[in-house]
PDB file of C-alpha atoms in Angstrom:
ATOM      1  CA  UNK A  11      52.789 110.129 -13.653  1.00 42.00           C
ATOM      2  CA  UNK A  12      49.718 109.640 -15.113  1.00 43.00           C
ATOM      3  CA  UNK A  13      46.491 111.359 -13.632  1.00 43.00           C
ATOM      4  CA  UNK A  14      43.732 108.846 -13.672  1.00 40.00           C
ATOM      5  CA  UNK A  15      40.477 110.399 -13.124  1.00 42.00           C
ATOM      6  CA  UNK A  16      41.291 112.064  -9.688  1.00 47.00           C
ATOM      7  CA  UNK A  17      38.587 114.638  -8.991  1.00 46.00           C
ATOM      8  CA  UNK A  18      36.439 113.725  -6.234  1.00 48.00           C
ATOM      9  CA  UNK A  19      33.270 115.971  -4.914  1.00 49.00           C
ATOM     10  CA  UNK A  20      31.851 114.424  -2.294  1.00 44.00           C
ATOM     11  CA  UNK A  21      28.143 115.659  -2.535  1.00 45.00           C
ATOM     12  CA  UNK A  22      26.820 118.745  -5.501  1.00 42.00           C
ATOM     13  CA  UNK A  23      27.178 121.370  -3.494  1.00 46.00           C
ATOM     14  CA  UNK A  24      31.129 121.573  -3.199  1.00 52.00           C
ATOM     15  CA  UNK A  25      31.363 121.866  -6.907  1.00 55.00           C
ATOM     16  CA  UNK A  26      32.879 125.403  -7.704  1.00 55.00           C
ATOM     17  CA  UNK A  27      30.164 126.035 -10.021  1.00 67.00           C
ATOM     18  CA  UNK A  28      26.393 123.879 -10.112  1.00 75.00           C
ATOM     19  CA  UNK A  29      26.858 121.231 -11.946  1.00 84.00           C
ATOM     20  CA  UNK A  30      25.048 120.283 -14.641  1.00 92.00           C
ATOM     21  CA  UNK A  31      22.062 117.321 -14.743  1.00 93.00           C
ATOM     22  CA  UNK A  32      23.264 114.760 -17.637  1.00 94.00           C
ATOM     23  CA  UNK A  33      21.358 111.330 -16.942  1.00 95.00           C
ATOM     24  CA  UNK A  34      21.069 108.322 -15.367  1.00 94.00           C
ATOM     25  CA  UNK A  35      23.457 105.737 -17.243  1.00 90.00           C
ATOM     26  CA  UNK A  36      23.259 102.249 -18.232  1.00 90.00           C
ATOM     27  CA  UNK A  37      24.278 101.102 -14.958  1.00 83.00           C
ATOM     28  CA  UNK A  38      22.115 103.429 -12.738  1.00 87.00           C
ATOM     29  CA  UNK A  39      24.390 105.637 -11.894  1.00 88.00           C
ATOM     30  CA  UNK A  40      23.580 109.516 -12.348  1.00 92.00           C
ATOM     31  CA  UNK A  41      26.129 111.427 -14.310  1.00 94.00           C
ATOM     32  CA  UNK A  42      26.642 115.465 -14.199  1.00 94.00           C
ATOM     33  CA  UNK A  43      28.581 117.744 -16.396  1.00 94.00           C
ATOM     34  CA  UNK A  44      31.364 119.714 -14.487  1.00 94.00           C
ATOM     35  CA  UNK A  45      31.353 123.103 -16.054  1.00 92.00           C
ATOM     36  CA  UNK A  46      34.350 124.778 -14.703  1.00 93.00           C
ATOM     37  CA  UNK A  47      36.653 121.786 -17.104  1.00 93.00           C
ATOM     38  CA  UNK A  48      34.054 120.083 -19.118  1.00 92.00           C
ATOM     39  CA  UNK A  49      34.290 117.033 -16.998  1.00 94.00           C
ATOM     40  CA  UNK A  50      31.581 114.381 -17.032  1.00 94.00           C
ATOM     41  CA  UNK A  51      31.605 113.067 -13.434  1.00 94.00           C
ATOM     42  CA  UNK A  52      29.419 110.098 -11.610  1.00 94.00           C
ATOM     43  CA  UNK A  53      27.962 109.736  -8.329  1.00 93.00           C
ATOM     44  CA  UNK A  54      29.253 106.259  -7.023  1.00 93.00           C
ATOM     45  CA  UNK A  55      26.192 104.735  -4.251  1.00 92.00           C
ATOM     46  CA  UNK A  56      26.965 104.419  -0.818  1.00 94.00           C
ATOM     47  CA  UNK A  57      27.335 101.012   0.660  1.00 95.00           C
ATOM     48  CA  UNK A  58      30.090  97.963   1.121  1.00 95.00           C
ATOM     49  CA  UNK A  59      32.130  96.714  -1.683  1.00 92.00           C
ATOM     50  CA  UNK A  60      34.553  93.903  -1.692  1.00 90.00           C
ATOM     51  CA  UNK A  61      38.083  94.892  -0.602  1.00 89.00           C
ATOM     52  CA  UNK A  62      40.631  92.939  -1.845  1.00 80.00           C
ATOM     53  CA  UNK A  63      44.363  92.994  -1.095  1.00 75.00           C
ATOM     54  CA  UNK A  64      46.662  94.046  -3.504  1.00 68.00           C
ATOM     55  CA  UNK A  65      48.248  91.145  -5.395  1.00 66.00           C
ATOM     56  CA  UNK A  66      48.652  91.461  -9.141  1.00 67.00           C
ATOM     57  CA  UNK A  67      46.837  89.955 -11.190  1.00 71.00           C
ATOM     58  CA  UNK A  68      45.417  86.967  -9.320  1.00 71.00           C
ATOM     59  CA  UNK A  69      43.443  87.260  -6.388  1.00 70.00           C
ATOM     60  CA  UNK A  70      44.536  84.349  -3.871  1.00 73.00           C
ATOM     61  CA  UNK A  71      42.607  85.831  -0.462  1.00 77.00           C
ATOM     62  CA  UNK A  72      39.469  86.284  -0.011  1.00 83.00           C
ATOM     63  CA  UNK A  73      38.059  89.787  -0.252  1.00 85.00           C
ATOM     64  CA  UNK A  74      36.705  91.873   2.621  1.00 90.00           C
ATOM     65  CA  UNK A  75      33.166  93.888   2.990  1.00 94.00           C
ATOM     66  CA  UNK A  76      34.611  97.565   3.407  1.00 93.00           C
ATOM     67  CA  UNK A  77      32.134 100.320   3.580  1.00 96.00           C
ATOM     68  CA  UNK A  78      32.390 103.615   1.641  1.00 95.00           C
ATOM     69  CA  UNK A  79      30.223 107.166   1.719  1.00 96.00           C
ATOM     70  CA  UNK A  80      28.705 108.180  -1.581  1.00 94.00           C
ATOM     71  CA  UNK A  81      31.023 109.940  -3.822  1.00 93.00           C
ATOM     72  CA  UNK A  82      31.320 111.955  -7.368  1.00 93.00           C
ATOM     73  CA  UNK A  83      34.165 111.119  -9.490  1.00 94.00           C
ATOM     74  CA  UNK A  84      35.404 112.201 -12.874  1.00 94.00           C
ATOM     75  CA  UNK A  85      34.490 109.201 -15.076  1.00 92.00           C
ATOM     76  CA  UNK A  86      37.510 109.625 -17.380  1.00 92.00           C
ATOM     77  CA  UNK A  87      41.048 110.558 -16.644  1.00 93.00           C
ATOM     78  CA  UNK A  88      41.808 114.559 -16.563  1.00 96.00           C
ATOM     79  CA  UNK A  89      42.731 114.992 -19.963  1.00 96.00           C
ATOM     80  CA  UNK A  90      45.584 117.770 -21.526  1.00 97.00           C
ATOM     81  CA  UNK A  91      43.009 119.981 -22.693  1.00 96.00           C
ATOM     82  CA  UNK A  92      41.186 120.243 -19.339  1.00 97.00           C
ATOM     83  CA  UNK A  93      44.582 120.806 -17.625  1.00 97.00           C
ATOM     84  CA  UNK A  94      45.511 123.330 -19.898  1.00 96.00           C
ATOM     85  CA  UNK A  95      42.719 125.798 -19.097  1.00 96.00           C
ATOM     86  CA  UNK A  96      43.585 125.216 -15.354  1.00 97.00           C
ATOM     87  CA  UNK A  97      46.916 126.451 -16.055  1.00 97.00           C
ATOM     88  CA  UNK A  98      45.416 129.448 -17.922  1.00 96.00           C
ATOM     89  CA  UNK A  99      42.607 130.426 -15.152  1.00 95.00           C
ATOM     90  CA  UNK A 100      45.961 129.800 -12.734  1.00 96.00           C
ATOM     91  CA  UNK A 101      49.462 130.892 -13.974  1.00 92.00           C
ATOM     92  CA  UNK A 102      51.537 130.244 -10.744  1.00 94.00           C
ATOM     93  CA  UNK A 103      50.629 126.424 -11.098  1.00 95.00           C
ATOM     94  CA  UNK A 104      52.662 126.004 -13.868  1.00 95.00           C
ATOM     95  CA  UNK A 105      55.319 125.349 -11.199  1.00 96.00           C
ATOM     96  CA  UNK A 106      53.657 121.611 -11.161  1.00 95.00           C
ATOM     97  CA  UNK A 107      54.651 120.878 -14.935  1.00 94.00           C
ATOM     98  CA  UNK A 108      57.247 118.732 -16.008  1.00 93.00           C
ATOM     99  CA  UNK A 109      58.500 120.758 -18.922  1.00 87.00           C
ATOM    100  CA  UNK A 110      60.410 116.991 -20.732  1.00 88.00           C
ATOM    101  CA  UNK A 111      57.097 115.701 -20.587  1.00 93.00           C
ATOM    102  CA  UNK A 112      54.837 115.697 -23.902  1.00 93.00           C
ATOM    103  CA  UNK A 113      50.943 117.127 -23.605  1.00 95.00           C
ATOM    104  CA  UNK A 114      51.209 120.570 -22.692  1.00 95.00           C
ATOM    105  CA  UNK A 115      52.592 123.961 -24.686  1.00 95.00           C
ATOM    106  CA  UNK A 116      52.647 127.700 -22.868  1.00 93.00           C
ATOM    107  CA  UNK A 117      51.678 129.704 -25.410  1.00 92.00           C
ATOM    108  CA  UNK A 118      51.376 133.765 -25.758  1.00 92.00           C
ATOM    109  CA  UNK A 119      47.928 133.437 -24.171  1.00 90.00           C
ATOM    110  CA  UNK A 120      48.495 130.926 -21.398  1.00 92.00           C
ATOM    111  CA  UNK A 121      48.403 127.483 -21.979  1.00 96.00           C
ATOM    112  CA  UNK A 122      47.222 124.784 -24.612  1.00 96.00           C
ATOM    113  CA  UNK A 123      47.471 121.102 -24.975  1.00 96.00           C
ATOM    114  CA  UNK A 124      49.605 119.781 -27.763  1.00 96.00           C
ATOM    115  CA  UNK A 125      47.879 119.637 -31.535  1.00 96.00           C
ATOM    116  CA  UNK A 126      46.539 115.660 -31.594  1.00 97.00           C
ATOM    117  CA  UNK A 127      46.742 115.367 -27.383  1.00 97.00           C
ATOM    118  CA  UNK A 128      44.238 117.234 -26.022  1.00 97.00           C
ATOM    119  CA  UNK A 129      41.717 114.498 -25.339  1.00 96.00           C
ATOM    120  CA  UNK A 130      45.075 112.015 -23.796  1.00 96.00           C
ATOM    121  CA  UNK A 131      45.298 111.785 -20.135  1.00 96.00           C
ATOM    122  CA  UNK A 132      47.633 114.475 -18.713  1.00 96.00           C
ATOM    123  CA  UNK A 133      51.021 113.252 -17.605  1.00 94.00           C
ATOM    124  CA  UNK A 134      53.111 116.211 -17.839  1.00 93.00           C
ATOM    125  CA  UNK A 135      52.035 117.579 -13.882  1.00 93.00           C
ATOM    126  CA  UNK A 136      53.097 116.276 -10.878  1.00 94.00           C
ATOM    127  CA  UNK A 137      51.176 115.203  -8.274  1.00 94.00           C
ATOM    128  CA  UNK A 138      51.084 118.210  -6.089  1.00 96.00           C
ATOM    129  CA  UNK A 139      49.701 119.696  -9.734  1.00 96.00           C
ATOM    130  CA  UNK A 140      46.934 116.870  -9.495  1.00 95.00           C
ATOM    131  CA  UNK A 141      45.646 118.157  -6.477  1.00 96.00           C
ATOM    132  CA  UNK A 142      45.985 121.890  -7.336  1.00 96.00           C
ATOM    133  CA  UNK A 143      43.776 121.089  -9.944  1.00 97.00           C
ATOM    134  CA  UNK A 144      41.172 118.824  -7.832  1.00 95.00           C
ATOM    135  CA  UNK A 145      41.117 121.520  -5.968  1.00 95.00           C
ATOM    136  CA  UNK A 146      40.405 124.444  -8.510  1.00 96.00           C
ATOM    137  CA  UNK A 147      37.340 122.790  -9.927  1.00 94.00           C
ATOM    138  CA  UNK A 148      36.140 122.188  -6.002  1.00 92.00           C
ATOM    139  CA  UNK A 149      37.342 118.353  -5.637  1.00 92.00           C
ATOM    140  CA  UNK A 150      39.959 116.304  -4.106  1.00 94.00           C
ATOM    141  CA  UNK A 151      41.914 113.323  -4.975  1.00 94.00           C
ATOM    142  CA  UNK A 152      39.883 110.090  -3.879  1.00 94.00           C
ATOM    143  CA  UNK A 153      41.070 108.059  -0.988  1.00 93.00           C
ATOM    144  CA  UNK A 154      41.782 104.438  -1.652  1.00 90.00           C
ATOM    145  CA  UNK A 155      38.797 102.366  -0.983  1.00 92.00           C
ATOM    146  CA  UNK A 156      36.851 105.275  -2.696  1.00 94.00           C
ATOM    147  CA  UNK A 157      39.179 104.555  -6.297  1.00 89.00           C
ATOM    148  CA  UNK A 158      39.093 100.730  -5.697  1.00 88.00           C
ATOM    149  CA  UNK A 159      35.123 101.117  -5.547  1.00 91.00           C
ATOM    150  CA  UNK A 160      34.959 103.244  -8.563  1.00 90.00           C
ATOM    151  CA  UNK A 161      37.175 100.909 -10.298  1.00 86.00           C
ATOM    152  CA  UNK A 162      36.350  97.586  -9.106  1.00 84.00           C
ATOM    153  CA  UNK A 163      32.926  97.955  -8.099  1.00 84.00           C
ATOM    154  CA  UNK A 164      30.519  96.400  -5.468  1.00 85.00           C
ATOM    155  CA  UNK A 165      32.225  92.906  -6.513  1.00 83.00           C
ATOM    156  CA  UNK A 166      35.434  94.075  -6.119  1.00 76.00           C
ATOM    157  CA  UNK A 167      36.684  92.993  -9.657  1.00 75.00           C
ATOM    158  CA  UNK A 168      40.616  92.826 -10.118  1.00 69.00           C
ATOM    159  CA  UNK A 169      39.927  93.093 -14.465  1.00 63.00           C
ATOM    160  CA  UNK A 170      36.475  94.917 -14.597  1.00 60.00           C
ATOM    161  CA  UNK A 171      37.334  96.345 -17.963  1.00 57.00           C
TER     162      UNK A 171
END
């Protein structure tokens, strides 16, 4: 399982810690700095995007307007590293790693991510450990319109990559 960028504040203040100001990007959109895990995360507008159904690769209906409350969320995936200090801060959750899976090492100390893998997306929790650790730094996992508007934007874009 693969944990793609699934922290989710929905407004500053439920941060566990204050974030930190970083900018306004090249799109608008005002980034912060997530102390607690070193996560840069975005606030995504208010407003309607473009729903689409899933269907692959091609889109063959039409898309619908679907409104959507503004939202922060983590603009990259969670990566080893930043799971790794959650397990530290949190010893009991190591109950939500996948010990055959490659990224993470208990160590003497705690927890580390594996020499060369620290900045790779963690896929070595499960998904009750994805929302253990949304919830740790003060987040949650997005709902789906929420991810499809984050991904996909206001045009709803199947490929926006």
């Amino acid at each position: 399982m693969r944990v793609i960028a699934v922290l989710l504040c929905l407004a500053a203040g439920s941060f566990a810690e204050d974030p930190v100001f970083l900018r306004v990007n090249s799109h608008g959109a005002v980034e912060w700095y997530r102390v607690k895990d070193g996560a840069t995360v975005i606030r995504v507008a208010r407003g309607e995007y473009a729903r689409r159904p899933y269907e692959g690769k091609i889109a063959t209906r039409k898309p619908q307007p679907f409104f959507v409350e503004s939202f922060l969320i983590d603009r990259t995936e969670v990566t080893n590293a930043q799971y790794a200090r959650f397990l530290s801060a949190e010893p009991e959750a190591a109950r939500f790693v996948r010990p055959a899976v490659p990224g993470l090492e208990r160590t003497e100390k705690g927890w580390r991510a594996s020499p060369g893998l620290e900045a790779h997306p963690v896929t070595a929790c499960t998904g009750e450990g994805a929302v253990a650790f949304a919830k740790w730094v003060g987040g949650r996992i997005p709902t789906t319109p929420e991810w499809e508007k984050a991904a996909g934007g206001v045009e709803g874009r199947l490929w926006p990559w």
